[in-house]
Amino acid sequence: MVLPHHTPYVTPHILHKNYAQPDHEPFSTLIGRDLEYFSHAGFDMDRIQIKRNAPVALLYEDAIRNEGAIISSSGALINFSGKKTGRSPKDKRIVYEETSKDDIWWGPVNIKMDEHTFEINRERAIDYLNTRDNVYVFDGFAGWDPKYRIKVRVICARAYHALFMHNMLIRPTEEQLANFGEPDFIIYNAGQFPANRFTKGMSSTTSVEINFKRMEMVILGTEYAGEMKKGVFSVMHYLQPVKFGQLSLHSSANVGIENGDVTLFFGLSGTGKTTLSADPNRLLIGDDEHVWSDTGVFNIEGGCYAKCINLSAEKEPDIYNAIRFGSILENVVYNPLTRVPDYDDVSITENTRCAYPIEFIPNAQIPCIVDRQPSNIIMLTCDAFGVLPPVSRLTPEQASYHFLAGYTSKTPGTEDGVLEPIPTFSTCYSAPFIVLHPGRYAEMLAERMSKHQVNCWLINTGWTGGKFGTGKRCPLKYTRRIVDAVHSGELARAEYETFDTFNLSIPTSLEGVPRELLNPSLAWADKEAFRKEVRKLASMFQKAFALYESDVDEKVRLAGPQI
């Protein structure tokens, strides 16, 4: 900063007329209907300066000037989310109101909130935003298909949050922005300001709440940017089936360069969803959120939100190279002298992240939409019990069963107190974001699979030859070979045998993959120990699936393991 009594470190006669000038008018002035909207919403337009869809460079400047952000050696903006470094699922609420109450799957995921409490928190958020000198607005789209997209408006007090949603939503053209009109969904992010925990229904100073009647979201008490991303996904998880009759999915997706065949990848954290959908022979449609529509598949988002822990150019070159000017590194530790990020340092959190526009990925399918139905669905699991085969061909009923079960396992060392593998069942592979009853998504999935004759595969990227501690994890080269065989059609033409108890069809051979790997019973030296683990995991499946038994067809119930 050059003070009045200091000499600028620039030769005066070459200064441009805009040198060190304040922000340009178009990014701080609202007129007509836009101005009227913010006035009616309760914003003090005489006091605050609203910056709408500000350029990336301006957001960098404000984040550095006002939020302590820094620029990394690769040009990405490094910023911090404060106390909360991950989502707060126990503080997520949905307003109980007449337009949506009969559709919501109420319970521990979707906790009820009354309309009055929502109004209190909404006003609290706007009151806080009115105390800020700068208020950032980003108007963008969720959904690449114009028939099913929604217009989203984000209102926040941090430049970092505005840049994050600039990356994660679909960025409008100048013409689309000029004709944006009224948004379909609004996020009021006052995350720096706490909720009043004595307000009815509040369990802490954090509150993340959605009102489907007002189509609004209010965030208090958390500055973790991922809350906004997943808030938009929850809204699409509600609107797509209820309003549009389309199937929203927590999945990655890619399309073959030569044949144009589409594959959907379902999988929880650590199963390989991002790694396996990144394929040099295929174009990436998206890495996390999609809609399977009547005409094809489209990405909900305009960017990616990748984990950075242990990131390297060798292991994840596409993600590593996407971390450049315009990207955000969130909660990543850096060398203060060189500004080089340290992706192995977890002193702030293990949940370090990078958000970047999807066009930063060289083999991205832009626009992120294909007018073709999927040919294959791959359900990924990381089985630390060493029981499930590395690949199984699922019947339609088995596909519904495993989609509802959403199984993977936590391994020792991932959390304090985890001494042996712990099964994790996340229904529809997206339990924290489910809005409707899981059976509704599963039914829509089964209908689409049947109509378009889609092949479904269960791929285990976990342990073989023994459970965690005695066996070894399935080598990535074999898993990639299996995925390639799915895409080439080899596995569809293979001969199959039955894997007992789970009644899965597994290939008897696949060139390039050892025979003993394909059938876990051959890989285990201790056959009795193997049978014991099979029964143990099968009983875990049965116990977890009991939650859905009364709501699914008998054929689906019988598609699971039988002891």
Tab-separated table of N, CA and C in Angstrom, residues 56-175:
chain	number	residue	atom	x	y	z
A	56	VAL	N	-12.619	-12.454	-11.380
A	56	VAL	CA	-11.781	-13.252	-10.489
A	56	VAL	C	-10.667	-12.414	-9.874
A	57	ALA	N	-10.025	-11.567	-10.662
A	57	ALA	CA	-8.914	-10.765	-10.144
A	57	ALA	C	-9.364	-9.850	-9.016
A	58	LEU	N	-10.561	-9.263	-9.148
A	58	LEU	CA	-11.080	-8.389	-8.086
A	58	LEU	C	-11.335	-9.189	-6.809
A	59	LEU	N	-11.860	-10.401	-6.955
A	59	LEU	CA	-12.108	-11.240	-5.781
A	59	LEU	C	-10.800	-11.635	-5.112
A	60	TYR	N	-9.770	-11.900	-5.905
A	60	TYR	CA	-8.443	-12.153	-5.347
A	60	TYR	C	-8.005	-10.959	-4.499
A	61	GLU	N	-8.101	-9.771	-5.082
A	61	GLU	CA	-7.636	-8.561	-4.394
A	61	GLU	C	-8.366	-8.363	-3.072
A	62	ASP	N	-9.684	-8.527	-3.085
A	62	ASP	CA	-10.457	-8.331	-1.862
A	62	ASP	C	-10.136	-9.401	-0.825
A	63	ALA	N	-9.958	-10.644	-1.257
A	63	ALA	CA	-9.642	-11.723	-0.314
A	63	ALA	C	-8.278	-11.503	0.328
A	64	ILE	N	-7.343	-11.012	-0.440
A	64	ILE	CA	-5.997	-10.740	0.103
A	64	ILE	C	-6.038	-9.526	1.029
A	65	ARG	N	-6.759	-8.482	0.603
A	65	ARG	CA	-6.817	-7.237	1.369
A	65	ARG	C	-7.599	-7.403	2.670
A	66	ASN	N	-8.698	-8.143	2.623
A	66	ASN	CA	-9.635	-8.165	3.750
A	66	ASN	C	-9.703	-9.475	4.528
A	67	GLU	N	-9.212	-10.569	3.944
A	67	GLU	CA	-9.418	-11.878	4.578
A	67	GLU	C	-8.124	-12.615	4.890
A	68	GLY	N	-6.980	-11.997	4.584
A	68	GLY	CA	-5.706	-12.650	4.883
A	68	GLY	C	-5.342	-13.767	3.931
A	69	ALA	N	-5.995	-13.816	2.767
A	69	ALA	CA	-5.667	-14.846	1.779
A	69	ALA	C	-4.297	-14.562	1.177
A	70	ILE	N	-3.690	-15.586	0.572
A	70	ILE	CA	-2.418	-15.397	-0.115
A	70	ILE	C	-2.488	-16.102	-1.470
A	71	ILE	N	-1.575	-15.739	-2.361
A	71	ILE	CA	-1.504	-16.387	-3.668
A	71	ILE	C	-0.415	-17.449	-3.618
A	72	SER	N	-0.761	-18.670	-4.009
A	72	SER	CA	0.211	-19.759	-3.983
A	72	SER	C	1.199	-19.618	-5.135
A	73	SER	N	2.248	-20.415	-5.095
A	73	SER	CA	3.291	-20.355	-6.120
A	73	SER	C	2.751	-20.700	-7.502
A	74	SER	N	1.637	-21.436	-7.570
A	74	SER	CA	1.063	-21.808	-8.871
A	74	SER	C	-0.020	-20.836	-9.316
A	75	GLY	N	-0.340	-19.841	-8.458
A	75	GLY	CA	-1.335	-18.837	-8.829
A	75	GLY	C	-2.695	-19.039	-8.218
A	76	ALA	N	-2.914	-20.147	-7.513
A	76	ALA	CA	-4.196	-20.375	-6.843
A	76	ALA	C	-4.303	-19.485	-5.605
A	77	LEU	N	-5.525	-19.188	-5.214
A	77	LEU	CA	-5.763	-18.415	-3.992
A	77	LEU	C	-5.865	-19.377	-2.816
A	78	ILE	N	-5.062	-19.159	-1.785
A	78	ILE	CA	-5.149	-19.983	-0.574
A	78	ILE	C	-5.937	-19.208	0.475
A	79	ASN	N	-7.007	-19.819	0.977
A	79	ASN	CA	-7.806	-19.178	2.012
A	79	ASN	C	-8.271	-20.221	3.019
A	80	PHE	N	-8.830	-19.739	4.115
A	80	PHE	CA	-9.138	-20.625	5.234
A	80	PHE	C	-10.583	-20.445	5.667
A	81	SER	N	-11.187	-21.559	6.072
A	81	SER	CA	-12.614	-21.546	6.408
A	81	SER	C	-12.871	-21.345	7.895
A	82	GLY	N	-11.817	-21.092	8.662
A	82	GLY	CA	-12.017	-20.849	10.090
A	82	GLY	C	-12.180	-22.132	10.887
A	83	LYS	N	-12.981	-22.069	11.930
A	83	LYS	CA	-13.121	-23.185	12.865
A	83	LYS	C	-13.668	-24.436	12.196
A	84	LYS	N	-14.634	-24.276	11.319
A	84	LYS	CA	-15.255	-25.426	10.648
A	84	LYS	C	-14.482	-25.743	9.372
A	85	THR	N	-13.959	-26.962	9.300
A	85	THR	CA	-13.199	-27.370	8.114
A	85	THR	C	-13.885	-28.499	7.356
A	86	GLY	N	-15.147	-28.703	7.645
A	86	GLY	CA	-15.951	-29.706	6.960
A	86	GLY	C	-17.422	-29.388	7.178
A	87	ARG	N	-18.281	-30.192	6.536
A	87	ARG	CA	-19.715	-29.967	6.692
A	87	ARG	C	-20.171	-30.266	8.122
A	88	SER	N	-21.326	-29.681	8.490
A	88	SER	CA	-21.918	-29.896	9.819
A	88	SER	C	-23.278	-30.567	9.659
A	89	PRO	N	-23.297	-31.879	9.358
A	89	PRO	CA	-24.574	-32.555	9.067
A	89	PRO	C	-25.586	-32.516	10.204
A	90	LYS	N	-25.104	-32.460	11.459
A	90	LYS	CA	-26.039	-32.431	12.595
A	90	LYS	C	-26.730	-31.080	12.743
A	91	ASP	N	-26.206	-30.075	12.038
A	91	ASP	CA	-26.800	-28.736	12.105
A	91	ASP	C	-27.597	-28.394	10.844
A	92	LYS	N	-27.799	-29.384	9.982
A	92	LYS	CA	-28.573	-29.187	8.760
A	92	LYS	C	-30.064	-29.332	9.068
A	93	ARG	N	-30.867	-28.400	8.581
A	93	ARG	CA	-32.319	-28.421	8.825
A	93	ARG	C	-33.074	-28.190	7.517
A	94	ILE	N	-34.288	-28.732	7.440
A	94	ILE	CA	-35.210	-28.437	6.343
A	94	ILE	C	-36.516	-27.953	6.959
A	95	VAL	N	-37.040	-26.860	6.419
A	95	VAL	CA	-38.254	-26.268	6.966
A	95	VAL	C	-39.454	-27.169	6.685
A	96	TYR	N	-40.207	-27.428	7.736
A	96	TYR	CA	-41.419	-28.254	7.630
A	96	TYR	C	-42.567	-27.346	7.215
A	97	GLU	N	-42.954	-27.435	5.940
A	97	GLU	CA	-44.023	-26.573	5.417
A	97	GLU	C	-44.869	-27.372	4.416
A	98	GLU	N	-46.044	-26.829	4.078
A	98	GLU	CA	-47.054	-27.615	3.375
A	98	GLU	C	-46.677	-28.027	1.956
A	99	THR	N	-45.819	-27.269	1.280
A	99	THR	CA	-45.556	-27.591	-0.124
A	99	THR	C	-44.621	-28.787	-0.304
A	100	SER	N	-43.801	-29.080	0.699
A	100	SER	CA	-42.809	-30.154	0.536
A	100	SER	C	-42.863	-31.235	1.607
A	101	LYS	N	-43.629	-31.021	2.679
A	101	LYS	CA	-43.544	-31.910	3.850
A	101	LYS	C	-43.867	-33.374	3.544
A	102	ASP	N	-44.731	-33.604	2.531
A	102	ASP	CA	-45.117	-34.985	2.222
A	102	ASP	C	-44.092	-35.699	1.356
A	103	ASP	N	-43.139	-34.959	0.804
A	103	ASP	CA	-42.101	-35.563	-0.036
A	103	ASP	C	-40.811	-35.825	0.717
A	104	ILE	N	-40.548	-35.067	1.761
A	104	ILE	CA	-39.264	-35.158	2.471
A	104	ILE	C	-39.169	-36.455	3.269
A	105	TRP	N	-37.976	-37.047	3.267
A	105	TRP	CA	-37.696	-38.228	4.097
A	105	TRP	C	-37.176	-37.707	5.440
A	106	TRP	N	-38.113	-37.463	6.361
A	106	TRP	CA	-37.770	-36.865	7.646
A	106	TRP	C	-37.019	-37.852	8.526
A	107	GLY	N	-36.091	-37.353	9.298
A	107	GLY	CA	-35.317	-38.208	10.195
A	107	GLY	C	-33.999	-37.555	10.551
A	108	PRO	N	-32.986	-38.357	10.879
A	108	PRO	CA	-31.694	-37.794	11.309
A	108	PRO	C	-30.945	-37.060	10.214
A	109	VAL	N	-31.249	-37.355	8.930
A	109	VAL	CA	-30.602	-36.625	7.831
A	109	VAL	C	-31.333	-35.320	7.568
A	110	ASN	N	-32.652	-35.390	7.470
A	110	ASN	CA	-33.479	-34.211	7.217
A	110	ASN	C	-34.264	-33.864	8.482
A	111	ILE	N	-33.688	-32.994	9.287
A	111	ILE	CA	-34.263	-32.623	10.585
A	111	ILE	C	-35.228	-31.462	10.381
A	112	LYS	N	-36.382	-31.539	11.028
A	112	LYS	CA	-37.422	-30.524	10.853
A	112	LYS	C	-37.051	-29.201	11.512
A	113	MET	N	-37.452	-28.114	10.833
A	113	MET	CA	-37.355	-26.779	11.398
A	113	MET	C	-38.670	-26.064	11.111
A	114	ASP	N	-39.160	-25.264	12.069
A	114	ASP	CA	-40.412	-24.554	11.832
A	114	ASP	C	-40.152	-23.268	11.049
A	115	GLU	N	-41.167	-22.782	10.373
A	115	GLU	CA	-41.028	-21.623	9.491
A	115	GLU	C	-40.624	-20.373	10.259
A	116	HIS	N	-41.117	-20.224	11.483
A	116	HIS	CA	-40.807	-19.026	12.263
A	116	HIS	C	-39.316	-18.942	12.576
A	117	THR	N	-38.717	-20.080	12.959
A	117	THR	CA	-37.279	-20.098	13.252
A	117	THR	C	-36.475	-19.759	12.004
A	118	PHE	N	-36.919	-20.271	10.861
A	118	PHE	CA	-36.239	-19.937	9.611
A	118	PHE	C	-36.263	-18.429	9.377
A	119	GLU	N	-37.413	-17.796	9.598
A	119	GLU	CA	-37.531	-16.352	9.378
A	119	GLU	C	-36.603	-15.582	10.311
A	120	ILE	N	-36.484	-16.052	11.562
A	120	ILE	CA	-35.573	-15.409	12.519
A	120	ILE	C	-34.133	-15.493	12.012
A	121	ASN	N	-33.718	-16.693	11.567
A	121	ASN	CA	-32.342	-16.880	11.104
A	121	ASN	C	-32.079	-16.133	9.796
A	122	ARG	N	-33.083	-16.088	8.934
A	122	ARG	CA	-32.939	-15.347	7.669
A	122	ARG	C	-32.707	-13.861	7.954
A	123	GLU	N	-33.498	-13.311	8.876
A	123	GLU	CA	-33.350	-11.900	9.216
A	123	GLU	C	-32.012	-11.651	9.892
A	124	ARG	N	-31.579	-12.594	10.718
A	124	ARG	CA	-30.286	-12.475	11.394
A	124	ARG	C	-29.159	-12.433	10.352
A	125	ALA	N	-29.282	-13.268	9.324
A	125	ALA	CA	-28.266	-13.312	8.275
A	125	ALA	C	-28.221	-11.993	7.501
A	126	ILE	N	-29.386	-11.469	7.117
A	126	ILE	CA	-29.434	-10.217	6.357
A	126	ILE	C	-28.953	-9.049	7.209
A	127	ASP	N	-29.320	-9.049	8.496
A	127	ASP	CA	-28.835	-7.997	9.398
A	127	ASP	C	-27.312	-7.996	9.452
A	128	TYR	N	-26.716	-9.186	9.512
A	128	TYR	CA	-25.254	-9.262	9.542
A	128	TYR	C	-24.658	-8.740	8.230
A	129	LEU	N	-25.221	-9.189	7.106
A	129	LEU	CA	-24.699	-8.760	5.807
A	129	LEU	C	-24.779	-7.231	5.660
A	130	ASN	N	-25.784	-6.630	6.284
A	130	ASN	CA	-25.928	-5.164	6.229
A	130	ASN	C	-24.826	-4.425	6.998
A	131	THR	N	-24.091	-5.139	7.844
A	131	THR	CA	-22.996	-4.495	8.586
A	131	THR	C	-21.684	-4.528	7.806
A	132	ARG	N	-21.653	-5.251	6.692
A	132	ARG	CA	-20.415	-5.392	5.916
A	132	ARG	C	-20.257	-4.245	4.916
A	133	ASP	N	-19.031	-3.862	4.648
A	133	ASP	CA	-18.793	-2.843	3.631
A	133	ASP	C	-19.034	-3.401	2.233
A	134	ASN	N	-18.604	-4.651	2.031
A	134	ASN	CA	-18.780	-5.309	0.735
A	134	ASN	C	-19.683	-6.521	0.877
A	135	VAL	N	-20.655	-6.626	0.011
A	135	VAL	CA	-21.491	-7.823	-0.082
A	135	VAL	C	-21.351	-8.359	-1.499
A	136	TYR	N	-21.023	-9.648	-1.599
A	136	TYR	CA	-20.778	-10.258	-2.902
A	136	TYR	C	-21.992	-11.063	-3.347
A	137	VAL	N	-22.317	-10.925	-4.608
A	137	VAL	CA	-23.432	-11.671	-5.197
A	137	VAL	C	-22.892	-12.421	-6.406
A	138	PHE	N	-23.225	-13.719	-6.477
A	138	PHE	CA	-22.920	-14.455	-7.698
A	138	PHE	C	-24.190	-15.096	-8.212
A	139	ASP	N	-24.536	-14.777	-9.444
A	139	ASP	CA	-25.681	-15.376	-10.120
A	139	ASP	C	-25.170	-16.392	-11.126
A	140	GLY	N	-25.615	-17.630	-10.987
A	140	GLY	CA	-25.179	-18.687	-11.895
A	140	GLY	C	-26.246	-19.749	-12.041
A	141	PHE	N	-25.889	-20.828	-12.715
A	141	PHE	CA	-26.847	-21.897	-12.986
A	141	PHE	C	-26.406	-23.197	-12.323
A	142	ALA	N	-27.377	-24.033	-11.965
A	142	ALA	CA	-27.136	-25.419	-11.556
A	142	ALA	C	-27.813	-26.304	-12.591
A	143	GLY	N	-27.002	-27.112	-13.303
A	143	GLY	CA	-27.540	-27.978	-14.350
A	143	GLY	C	-27.191	-27.471	-15.741
A	144	TRP	N	-26.502	-28.298	-16.532
A	144	TRP	CA	-26.064	-27.892	-17.866
A	144	TRP	C	-27.174	-28.001	-18.908
A	145	ASP	N	-28.223	-28.764	-18.629
A	145	ASP	CA	-29.326	-28.880	-19.590
A	145	ASP	C	-30.297	-27.728	-19.352
A	146	PRO	N	-30.486	-26.835	-20.333
A	146	PRO	CA	-31.379	-25.692	-20.135
A	146	PRO	C	-32.810	-26.073	-19.749
A	147	LYS	N	-33.238	-27.275	-20.116
A	147	LYS	CA	-34.610	-27.706	-19.795
A	147	LYS	C	-34.792	-27.922	-18.299
A	148	TYR	N	-33.721	-28.277	-17.609
A	148	TYR	CA	-33.838	-28.684	-16.205
A	148	TYR	C	-32.965	-27.855	-15.257
A	149	ARG	N	-32.320	-26.835	-15.755
A	149	ARG	CA	-31.433	-26.048	-14.896
A	149	ARG	C	-32.239	-25.092	-14.020
A	150	ILE	N	-31.603	-24.649	-12.934
A	150	ILE	CA	-32.200	-23.613	-12.099
A	150	ILE	C	-31.229	-22.447	-11.975
A	151	LYS	N	-31.774	-21.259	-11.760
A	151	LYS	CA	-30.965	-20.061	-11.553
A	151	LYS	C	-30.703	-19.909	-10.053
A	152	VAL	N	-29.437	-19.801	-9.688
A	152	VAL	CA	-29.029	-19.736	-8.283
A	152	VAL	C	-28.366	-18.394	-8.014
A	153	ARG	N	-28.784	-17.746	-6.929
A	153	ARG	CA	-28.140	-16.501	-6.486
A	153	ARG	C	-27.481	-16.744	-5.126
A	154	VAL	N	-26.198	-16.437	-5.032
A	154	VAL	CA	-25.450	-16.557	-3.779
A	154	VAL	C	-25.150	-15.148	-3.279
A	155	ILE	N	-25.507	-14.870	-2.012
A	155	ILE	CA	-25.226	-13.576	-1.391
A	155	ILE	C	-24.351	-13.847	-0.175
A	156	CYS	N	-23.148	-13.268	-0.148
A	156	CYS	CA	-22.200	-13.609	0.911
A	156	CYS	C	-21.323	-12.407	1.245
A	157	ALA	N	-20.557	-12.542	2.314
A	157	ALA	CA	-19.730	-11.436	2.797
A	157	ALA	C	-18.240	-11.674	2.582
A	158	ARG	N	-17.873	-12.845	2.066
A	158	ARG	CA	-16.459	-13.145	1.845
A	158	ARG	C	-16.183	-13.305	0.353
A	159	ALA	N	-15.109	-12.665	-0.111
A	159	ALA	CA	-14.716	-12.799	-1.514
A	159	ALA	C	-14.383	-14.259	-1.835
A	160	TYR	N	-13.808	-14.946	-0.863
A	160	TYR	CA	-13.472	-16.367	-1.031
A	160	TYR	C	-14.715	-17.195	-1.336
A	161	HIS	N	-15.824	-16.913	-0.649
A	161	HIS	CA	-17.067	-17.649	-0.899
A	161	HIS	C	-17.637	-17.327	-2.279
A	162	ALA	N	-17.522	-16.068	-2.684
A	162	ALA	CA	-18.008	-15.677	-4.009
A	162	ALA	C	-17.198	-16.365	-5.104
A	163	LEU	N	-15.885	-16.422	-4.926
A	163	LEU	CA	-15.034	-17.085	-5.911
A	163	LEU	C	-15.304	-18.590	-5.932
A	164	PHE	N	-15.540	-19.170	-4.773
A	164	PHE	CA	-15.847	-20.604	-4.693
A	164	PHE	C	-17.085	-20.935	-5.524
A	165	MET	N	-18.151	-20.146	-5.356
A	165	MET	CA	-19.377	-20.439	-6.101
A	165	MET	C	-19.262	-20.019	-7.565
A	166	HIS	N	-18.413	-19.054	-7.859
A	166	HIS	CA	-18.086	-18.741	-9.253
A	166	HIS	C	-17.500	-19.980	-9.933
A	167	ASN	N	-16.697	-20.732	-9.194
A	167	ASN	CA	-16.092	-21.949	-9.741
A	167	ASN	C	-17.066	-23.119	-9.785
A	168	MET	N	-17.924	-23.244	-8.764
A	168	MET	CA	-18.744	-24.452	-8.639
A	168	MET	C	-20.058	-24.380	-9.407
A	169	LEU	N	-20.628	-23.193	-9.578
A	169	LEU	CA	-21.836	-23.068	-10.395
A	169	LEU	C	-21.434	-22.890	-11.862
A	170	ILE	N	-22.421	-22.983	-12.736
A	170	ILE	CA	-22.175	-22.772	-14.166
A	170	ILE	C	-22.200	-21.270	-14.423
A	171	ARG	N	-21.123	-20.758	-14.965
A	171	ARG	CA	-20.951	-19.327	-15.130
A	171	ARG	C	-21.753	-18.806	-16.327
A	172	PRO	N	-22.610	-17.793	-16.111
A	172	PRO	CA	-23.422	-17.274	-17.214
A	172	PRO	C	-22.608	-16.408	-18.167
A	173	THR	N	-23.048	-16.334	-19.405
A	173	THR	CA	-22.454	-15.396	-20.345
A	173	THR	C	-22.924	-13.990	-19.979
A	174	GLU	N	-22.332	-12.975	-20.593
A	174	GLU	CA	-22.755	-11.598	-20.319
A	174	GLU	C	-24.226	-11.399	-20.662
A	175	GLU	N	-24.658	-11.999	-21.756
A	175	GLU	CA	-26.059	-11.875	-22.157
A	175	GLU	C	-26.982	-12.575	-21.166
